[in-house]
PDB file of C-alpha atoms in Angstrom:
ATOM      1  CA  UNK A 181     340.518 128.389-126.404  1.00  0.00           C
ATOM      2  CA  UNK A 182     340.944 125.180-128.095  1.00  0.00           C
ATOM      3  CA  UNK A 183     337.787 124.181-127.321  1.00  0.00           C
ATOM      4  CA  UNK A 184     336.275 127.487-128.799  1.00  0.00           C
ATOM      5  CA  UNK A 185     338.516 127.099-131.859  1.00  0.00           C
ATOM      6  CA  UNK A 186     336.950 122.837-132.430  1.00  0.00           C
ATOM      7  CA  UNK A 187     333.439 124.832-131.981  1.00  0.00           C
ATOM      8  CA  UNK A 188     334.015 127.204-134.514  1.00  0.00           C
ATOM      9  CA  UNK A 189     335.611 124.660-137.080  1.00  0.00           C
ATOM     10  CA  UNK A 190     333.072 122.557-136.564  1.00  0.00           C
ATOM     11  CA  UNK A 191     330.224 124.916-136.985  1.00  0.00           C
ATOM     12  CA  UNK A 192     331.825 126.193-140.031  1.00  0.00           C
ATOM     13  CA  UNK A 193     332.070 122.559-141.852  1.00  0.00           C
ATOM     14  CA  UNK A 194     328.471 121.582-140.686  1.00  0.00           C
ATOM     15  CA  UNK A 195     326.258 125.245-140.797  1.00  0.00           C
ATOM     16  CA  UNK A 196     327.250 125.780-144.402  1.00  0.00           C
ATOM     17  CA  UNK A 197     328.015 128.636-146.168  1.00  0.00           C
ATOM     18  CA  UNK A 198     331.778 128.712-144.387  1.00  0.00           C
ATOM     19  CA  UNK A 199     333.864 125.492-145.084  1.00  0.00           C
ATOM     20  CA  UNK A 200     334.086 125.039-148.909  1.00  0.00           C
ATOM     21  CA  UNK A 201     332.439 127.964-150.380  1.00  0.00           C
ATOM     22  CA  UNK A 202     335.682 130.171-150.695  1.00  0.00           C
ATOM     23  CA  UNK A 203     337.107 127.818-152.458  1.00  0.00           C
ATOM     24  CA  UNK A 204     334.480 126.841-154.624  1.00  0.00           C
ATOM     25  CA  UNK A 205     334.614 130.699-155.665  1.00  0.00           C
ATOM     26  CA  UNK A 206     337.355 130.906-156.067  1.00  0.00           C
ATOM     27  CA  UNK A 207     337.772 128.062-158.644  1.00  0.00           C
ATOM     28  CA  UNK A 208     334.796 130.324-160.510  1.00  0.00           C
ATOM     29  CA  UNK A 209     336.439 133.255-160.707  1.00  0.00           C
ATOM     30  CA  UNK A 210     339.367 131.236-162.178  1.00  0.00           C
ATOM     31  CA  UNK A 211     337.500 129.253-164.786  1.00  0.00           C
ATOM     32  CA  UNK A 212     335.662 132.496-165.840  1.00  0.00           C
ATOM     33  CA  UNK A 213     338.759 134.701-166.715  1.00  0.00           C
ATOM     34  CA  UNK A 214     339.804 132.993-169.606  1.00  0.00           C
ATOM     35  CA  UNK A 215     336.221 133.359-171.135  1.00  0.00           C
ATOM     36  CA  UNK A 216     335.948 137.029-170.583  1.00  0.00           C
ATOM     37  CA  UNK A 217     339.601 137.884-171.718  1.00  0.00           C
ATOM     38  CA  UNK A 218     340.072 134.847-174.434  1.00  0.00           C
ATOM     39  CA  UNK A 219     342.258 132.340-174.459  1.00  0.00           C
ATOM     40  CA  UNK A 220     345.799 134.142-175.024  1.00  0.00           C
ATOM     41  CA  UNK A 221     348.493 132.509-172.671  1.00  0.00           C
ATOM     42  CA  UNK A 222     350.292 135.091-173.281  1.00  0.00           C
ATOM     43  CA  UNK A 223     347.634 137.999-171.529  1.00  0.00           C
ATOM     44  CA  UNK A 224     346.461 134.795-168.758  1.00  0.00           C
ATOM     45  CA  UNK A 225     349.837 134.448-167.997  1.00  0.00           C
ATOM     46  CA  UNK A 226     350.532 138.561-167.279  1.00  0.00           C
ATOM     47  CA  UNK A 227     347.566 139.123-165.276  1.00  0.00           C
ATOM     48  CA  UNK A 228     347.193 135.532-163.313  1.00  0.00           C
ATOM     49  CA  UNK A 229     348.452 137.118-160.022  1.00  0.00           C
ATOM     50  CA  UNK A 230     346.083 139.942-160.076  1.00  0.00           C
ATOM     51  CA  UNK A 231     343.631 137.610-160.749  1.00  0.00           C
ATOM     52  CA  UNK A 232     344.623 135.010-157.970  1.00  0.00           C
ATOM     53  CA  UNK A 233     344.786 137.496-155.569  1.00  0.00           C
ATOM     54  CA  UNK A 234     341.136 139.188-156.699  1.00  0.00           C
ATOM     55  CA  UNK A 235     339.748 135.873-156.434  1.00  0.00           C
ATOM     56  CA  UNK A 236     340.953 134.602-153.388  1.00  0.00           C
ATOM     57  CA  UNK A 237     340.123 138.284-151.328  1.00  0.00           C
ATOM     58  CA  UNK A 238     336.458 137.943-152.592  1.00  0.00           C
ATOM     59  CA  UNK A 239     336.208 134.544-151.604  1.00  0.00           C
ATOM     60  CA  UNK A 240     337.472 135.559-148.466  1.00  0.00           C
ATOM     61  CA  UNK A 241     334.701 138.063-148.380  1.00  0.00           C
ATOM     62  CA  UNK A 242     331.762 135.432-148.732  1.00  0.00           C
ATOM     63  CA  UNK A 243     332.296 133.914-145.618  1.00  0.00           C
ATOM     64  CA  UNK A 244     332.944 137.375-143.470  1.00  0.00           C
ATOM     65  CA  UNK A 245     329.569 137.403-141.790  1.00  0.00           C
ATOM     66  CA  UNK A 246     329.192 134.029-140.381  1.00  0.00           C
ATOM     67  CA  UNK A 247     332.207 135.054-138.091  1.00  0.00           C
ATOM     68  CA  UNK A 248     329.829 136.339-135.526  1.00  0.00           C
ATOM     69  CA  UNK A 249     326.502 136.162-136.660  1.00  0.00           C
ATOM     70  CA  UNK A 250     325.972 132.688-135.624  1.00  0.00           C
ATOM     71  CA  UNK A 251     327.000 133.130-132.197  1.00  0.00           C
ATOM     72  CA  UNK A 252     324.810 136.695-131.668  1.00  0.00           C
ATOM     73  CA  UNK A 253     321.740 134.603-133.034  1.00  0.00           C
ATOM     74  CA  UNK A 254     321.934 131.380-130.674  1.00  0.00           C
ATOM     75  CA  UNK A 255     323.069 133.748-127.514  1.00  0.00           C
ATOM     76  CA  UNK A 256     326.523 132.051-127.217  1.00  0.00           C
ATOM     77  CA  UNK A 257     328.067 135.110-127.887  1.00  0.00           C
ATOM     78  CA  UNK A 258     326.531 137.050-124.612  1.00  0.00           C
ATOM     79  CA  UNK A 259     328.024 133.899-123.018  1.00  0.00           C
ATOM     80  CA  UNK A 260     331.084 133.798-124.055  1.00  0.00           C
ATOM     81  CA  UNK A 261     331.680 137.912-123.614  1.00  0.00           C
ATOM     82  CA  UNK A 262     330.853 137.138-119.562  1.00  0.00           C
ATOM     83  CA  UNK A 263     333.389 134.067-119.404  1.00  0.00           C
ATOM     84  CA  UNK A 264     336.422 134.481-118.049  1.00  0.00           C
ATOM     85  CA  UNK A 265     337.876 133.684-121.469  1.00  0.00           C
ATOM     86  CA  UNK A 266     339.464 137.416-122.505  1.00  0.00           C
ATOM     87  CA  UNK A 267     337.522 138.628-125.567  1.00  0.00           C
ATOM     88  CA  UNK A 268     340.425 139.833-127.625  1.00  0.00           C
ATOM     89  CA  UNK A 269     341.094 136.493-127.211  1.00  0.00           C
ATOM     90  CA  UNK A 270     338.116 134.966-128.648  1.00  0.00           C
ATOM     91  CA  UNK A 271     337.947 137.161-131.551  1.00  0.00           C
ATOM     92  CA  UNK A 272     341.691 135.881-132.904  1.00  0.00           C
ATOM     93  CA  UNK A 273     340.393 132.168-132.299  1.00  0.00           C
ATOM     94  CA  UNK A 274     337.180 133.421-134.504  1.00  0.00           C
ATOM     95  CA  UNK A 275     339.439 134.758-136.978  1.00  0.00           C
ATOM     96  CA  UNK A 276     341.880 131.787-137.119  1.00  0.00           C
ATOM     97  CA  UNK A 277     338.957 129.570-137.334  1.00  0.00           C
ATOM     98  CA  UNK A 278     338.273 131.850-140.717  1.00  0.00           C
ATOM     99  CA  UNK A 279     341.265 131.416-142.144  1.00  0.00           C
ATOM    100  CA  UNK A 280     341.403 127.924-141.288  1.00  0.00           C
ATOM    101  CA  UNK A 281     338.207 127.151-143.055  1.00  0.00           C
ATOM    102  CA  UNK A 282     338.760 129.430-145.683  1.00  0.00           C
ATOM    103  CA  UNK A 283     341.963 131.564-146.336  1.00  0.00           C
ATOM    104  CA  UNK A 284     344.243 127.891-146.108  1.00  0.00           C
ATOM    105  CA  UNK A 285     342.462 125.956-148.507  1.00  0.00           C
ATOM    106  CA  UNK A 286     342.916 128.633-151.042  1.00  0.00           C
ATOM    107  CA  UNK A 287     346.647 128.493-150.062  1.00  0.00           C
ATOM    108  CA  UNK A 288     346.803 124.573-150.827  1.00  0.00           C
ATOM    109  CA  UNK A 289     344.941 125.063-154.322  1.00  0.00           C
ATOM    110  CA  UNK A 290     346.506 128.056-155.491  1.00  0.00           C
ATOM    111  CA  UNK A 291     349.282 126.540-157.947  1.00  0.00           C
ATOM    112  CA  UNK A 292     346.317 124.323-159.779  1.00  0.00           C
ATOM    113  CA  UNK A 293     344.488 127.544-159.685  1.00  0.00           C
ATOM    114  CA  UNK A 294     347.571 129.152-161.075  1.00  0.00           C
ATOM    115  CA  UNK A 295     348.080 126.817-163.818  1.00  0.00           C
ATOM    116  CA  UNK A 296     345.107 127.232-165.203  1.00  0.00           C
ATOM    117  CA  UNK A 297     345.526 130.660-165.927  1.00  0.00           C
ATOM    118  CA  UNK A 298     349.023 129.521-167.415  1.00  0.00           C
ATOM    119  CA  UNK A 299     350.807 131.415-164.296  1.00  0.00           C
ATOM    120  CA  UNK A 300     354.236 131.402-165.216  1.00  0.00           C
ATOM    121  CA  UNK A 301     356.618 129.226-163.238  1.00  0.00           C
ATOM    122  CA  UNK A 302     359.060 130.980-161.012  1.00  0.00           C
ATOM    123  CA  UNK A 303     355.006 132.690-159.948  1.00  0.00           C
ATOM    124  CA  UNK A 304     353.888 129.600-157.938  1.00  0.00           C
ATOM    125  CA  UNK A 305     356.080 129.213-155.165  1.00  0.00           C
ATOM    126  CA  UNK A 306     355.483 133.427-154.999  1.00  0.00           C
ATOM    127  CA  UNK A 307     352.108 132.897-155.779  1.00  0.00           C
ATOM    128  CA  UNK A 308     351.601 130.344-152.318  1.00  0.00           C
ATOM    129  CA  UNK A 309     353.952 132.631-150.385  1.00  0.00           C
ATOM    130  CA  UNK A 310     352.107 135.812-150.791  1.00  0.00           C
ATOM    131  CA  UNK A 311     348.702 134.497-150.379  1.00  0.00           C
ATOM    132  CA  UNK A 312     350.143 132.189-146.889  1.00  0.00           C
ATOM    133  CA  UNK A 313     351.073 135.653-145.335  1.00  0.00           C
ATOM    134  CA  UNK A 314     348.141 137.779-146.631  1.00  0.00           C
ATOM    135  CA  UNK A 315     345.027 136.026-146.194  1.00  0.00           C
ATOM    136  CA  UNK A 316     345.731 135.742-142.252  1.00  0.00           C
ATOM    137  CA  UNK A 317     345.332 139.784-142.625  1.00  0.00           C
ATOM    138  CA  UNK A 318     342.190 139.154-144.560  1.00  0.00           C
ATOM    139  CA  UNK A 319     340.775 136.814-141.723  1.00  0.00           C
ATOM    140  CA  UNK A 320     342.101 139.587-139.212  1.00  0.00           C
ATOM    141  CA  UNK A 321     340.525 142.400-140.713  1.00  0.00           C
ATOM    142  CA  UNK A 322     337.075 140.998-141.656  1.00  0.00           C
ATOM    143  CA  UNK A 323     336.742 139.469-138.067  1.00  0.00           C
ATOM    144  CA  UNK A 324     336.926 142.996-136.921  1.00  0.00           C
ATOM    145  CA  UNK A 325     334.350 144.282-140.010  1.00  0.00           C
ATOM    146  CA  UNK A 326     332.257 141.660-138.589  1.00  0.00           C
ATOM    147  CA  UNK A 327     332.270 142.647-134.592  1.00  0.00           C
ATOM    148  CA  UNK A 328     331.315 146.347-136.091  1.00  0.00           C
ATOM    149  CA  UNK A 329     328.158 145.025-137.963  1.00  0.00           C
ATOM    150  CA  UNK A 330     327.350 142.258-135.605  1.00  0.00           C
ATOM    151  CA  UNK A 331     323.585 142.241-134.616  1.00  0.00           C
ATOM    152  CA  UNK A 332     322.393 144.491-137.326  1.00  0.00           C
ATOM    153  CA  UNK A 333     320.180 143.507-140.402  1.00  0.00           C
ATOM    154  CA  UNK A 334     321.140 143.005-143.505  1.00  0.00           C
ATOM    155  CA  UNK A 335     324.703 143.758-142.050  1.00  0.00           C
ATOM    156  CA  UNK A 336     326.224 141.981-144.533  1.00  0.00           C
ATOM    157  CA  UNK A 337     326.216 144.759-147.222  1.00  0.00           C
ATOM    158  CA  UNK A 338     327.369 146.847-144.592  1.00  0.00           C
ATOM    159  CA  UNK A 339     330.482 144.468-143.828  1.00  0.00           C
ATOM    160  CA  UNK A 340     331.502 144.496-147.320  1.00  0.00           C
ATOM    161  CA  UNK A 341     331.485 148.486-147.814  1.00  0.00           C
ATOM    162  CA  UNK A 342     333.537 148.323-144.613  1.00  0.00           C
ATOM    163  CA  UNK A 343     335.775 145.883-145.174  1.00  0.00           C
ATOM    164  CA  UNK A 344     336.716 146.270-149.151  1.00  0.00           C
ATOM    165  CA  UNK A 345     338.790 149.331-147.885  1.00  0.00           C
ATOM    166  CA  UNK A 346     340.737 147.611-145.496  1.00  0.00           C
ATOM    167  CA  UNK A 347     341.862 144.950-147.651  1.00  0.00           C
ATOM    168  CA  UNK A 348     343.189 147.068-150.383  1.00  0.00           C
ATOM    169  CA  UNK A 349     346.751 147.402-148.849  1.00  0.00           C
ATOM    170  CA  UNK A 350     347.003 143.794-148.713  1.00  0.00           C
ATOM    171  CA  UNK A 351     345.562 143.165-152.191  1.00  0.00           C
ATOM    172  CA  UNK A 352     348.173 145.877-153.797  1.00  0.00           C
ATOM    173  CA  UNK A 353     351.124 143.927-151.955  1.00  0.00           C
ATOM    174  CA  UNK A 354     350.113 140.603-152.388  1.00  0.00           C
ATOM    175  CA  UNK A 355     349.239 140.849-155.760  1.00  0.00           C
ATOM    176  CA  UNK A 356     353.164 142.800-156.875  1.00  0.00           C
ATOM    177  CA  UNK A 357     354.827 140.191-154.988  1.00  0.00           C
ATOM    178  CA  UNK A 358     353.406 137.769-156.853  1.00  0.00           C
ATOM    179  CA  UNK A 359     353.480 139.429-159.922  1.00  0.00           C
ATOM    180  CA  UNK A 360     357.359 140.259-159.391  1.00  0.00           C
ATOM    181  CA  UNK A 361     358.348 136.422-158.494  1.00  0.00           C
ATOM    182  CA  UNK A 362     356.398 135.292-161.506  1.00  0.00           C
ATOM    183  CA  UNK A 363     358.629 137.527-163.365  1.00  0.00           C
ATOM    184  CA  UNK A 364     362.143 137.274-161.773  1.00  0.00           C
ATOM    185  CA  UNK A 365     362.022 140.341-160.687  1.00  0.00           C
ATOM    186  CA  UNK A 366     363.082 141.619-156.989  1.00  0.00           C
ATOM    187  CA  UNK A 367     360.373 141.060-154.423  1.00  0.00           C
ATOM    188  CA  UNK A 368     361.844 142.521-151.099  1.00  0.00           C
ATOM    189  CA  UNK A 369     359.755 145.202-150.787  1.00  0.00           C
ATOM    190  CA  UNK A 370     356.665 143.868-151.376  1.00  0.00           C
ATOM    191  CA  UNK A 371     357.475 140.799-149.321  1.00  0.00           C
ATOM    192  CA  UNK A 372     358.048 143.252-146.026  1.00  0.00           C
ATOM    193  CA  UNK A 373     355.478 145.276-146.684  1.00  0.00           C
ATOM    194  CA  UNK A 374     352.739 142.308-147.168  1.00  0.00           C
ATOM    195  CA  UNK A 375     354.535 140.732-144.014  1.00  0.00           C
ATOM    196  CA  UNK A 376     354.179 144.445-141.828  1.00  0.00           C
ATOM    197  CA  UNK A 377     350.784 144.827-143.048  1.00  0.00           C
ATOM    198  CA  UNK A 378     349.544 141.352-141.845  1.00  0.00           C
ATOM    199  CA  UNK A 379     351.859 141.200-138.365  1.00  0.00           C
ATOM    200  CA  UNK A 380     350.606 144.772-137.748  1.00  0.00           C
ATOM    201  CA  UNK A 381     346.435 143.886-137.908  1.00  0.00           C
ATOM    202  CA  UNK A 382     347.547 141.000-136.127  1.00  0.00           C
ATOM    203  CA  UNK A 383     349.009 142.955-132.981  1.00  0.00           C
ATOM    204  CA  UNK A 384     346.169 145.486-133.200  1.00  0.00           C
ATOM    205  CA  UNK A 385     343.027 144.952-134.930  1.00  0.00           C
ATOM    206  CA  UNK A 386     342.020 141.859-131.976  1.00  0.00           C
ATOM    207  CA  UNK A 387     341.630 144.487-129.153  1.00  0.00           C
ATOM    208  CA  UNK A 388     340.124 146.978-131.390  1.00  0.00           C
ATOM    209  CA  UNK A 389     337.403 143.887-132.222  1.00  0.00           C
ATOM    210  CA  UNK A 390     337.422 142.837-128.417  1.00  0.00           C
ATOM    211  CA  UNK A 391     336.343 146.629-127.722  1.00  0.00           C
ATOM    212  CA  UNK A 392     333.722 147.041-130.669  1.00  0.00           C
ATOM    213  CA  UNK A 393     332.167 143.749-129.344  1.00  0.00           C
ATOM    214  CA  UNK A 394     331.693 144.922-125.852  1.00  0.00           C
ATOM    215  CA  UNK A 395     330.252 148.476-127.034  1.00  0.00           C
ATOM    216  CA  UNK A 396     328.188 146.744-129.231  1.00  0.00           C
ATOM    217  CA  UNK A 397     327.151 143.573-126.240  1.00  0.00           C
ATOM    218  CA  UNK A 398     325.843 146.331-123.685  1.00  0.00           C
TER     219      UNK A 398
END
């Protein structure tokens, strides 16, 4: 497994496309907002956490189908589904891998990203706690978006119509908790729900990917 997990990191900082370009979105998305709304720190400052959390799900998004494309293209895939390696698994090393490469670094560069949308400052440490226990749901949930579309063409579209759904819970949650920390207010609620939403597509969504993959490998 840890072998499969170097592969994947590897493969994500050298193949392009993966390592990089989620974060280089989302810096985009946060330099544009202030040109398409002005310059009011008063308006950047309310809607900074649904901003945050808009930018880093789409970023999250970009990289979706590389999970498994790469490895359905070069046969390793086939290989790995016959190992004795259990497949659900190999999909929760592929989507740890994702977040890894993707979901964490937007974790470590959220409060710059937050200041310059003038995020007020009781938001940040909200701000980095809501995105560390959502984007591992975002990971989760696209890894299994990308075993359903895996092998067809021009699945990406596909993964994205799929996909978008899903992550709306964890958008809704993330985005109130840190727009109630940001703002003193209470931010139980929220907080449990984010953290139910992301243990529960951790407990389930790998075997439901393990079982797309082997309809999909026969």
């Amino acid at each position: 497994m840890i072998a499969l997990l170097t592969r994947d990191l590897k493969l994500a900082t050298r193949a392009g496309g993966g390592f990089g370009l989620g974060l280089a979105f989302f810096l985009i998305v946060v330099i544009l907002v202030p040109f398409s709304v002005g310059p009011e720190s008063g308006l950047l400052s309310d809607i900074a956490p649904g901003v945050l959390w808009l930018g880093a799900l789409l970023a999250c998004l970009l990289s979706l189908d590389r999970i498994l494309a790469l490895d359905w293209e070069d046969g390793t895939l086939d290989l790995v589904a016959t190992s004795p390696l259990p497949l659900e698994g190999v999909v929760t090393i592929k989507a740890l891998a994702h977040w890894l490469t993707t979901g964490l670094p937007m974790v470590i560069a959220a409060p710059l990203f937050g200041l310059l949308l003038n995020l007020p400052q009781p938001g940040y440490f909200w701000l980095v706690l809501s995105l560390a226990i959502g984007t591992p749901a975002l990971s989760v949930v696209g890894t299994f978006g990308a075993a359903l579309t895996v092998g067809l063409k021009r699945g990406g579209l596909l993964l994205s119509l799929l996909v978008l759904p899903l992550y709306v819970p964890t958008l809704i949650f993330g985005a109130e908790l840190a727009r109630r920390g940001a703002d003193g207010q209470a931010t139980t609620t929220p907080l449990l729900m984010l953290a139910g939403i992301t243990f529960g597509v951790i407990a389930l969504l790998p075997f439901a990917s393990a079982l797309v993959l082997r309809v999909n490998l026969r």
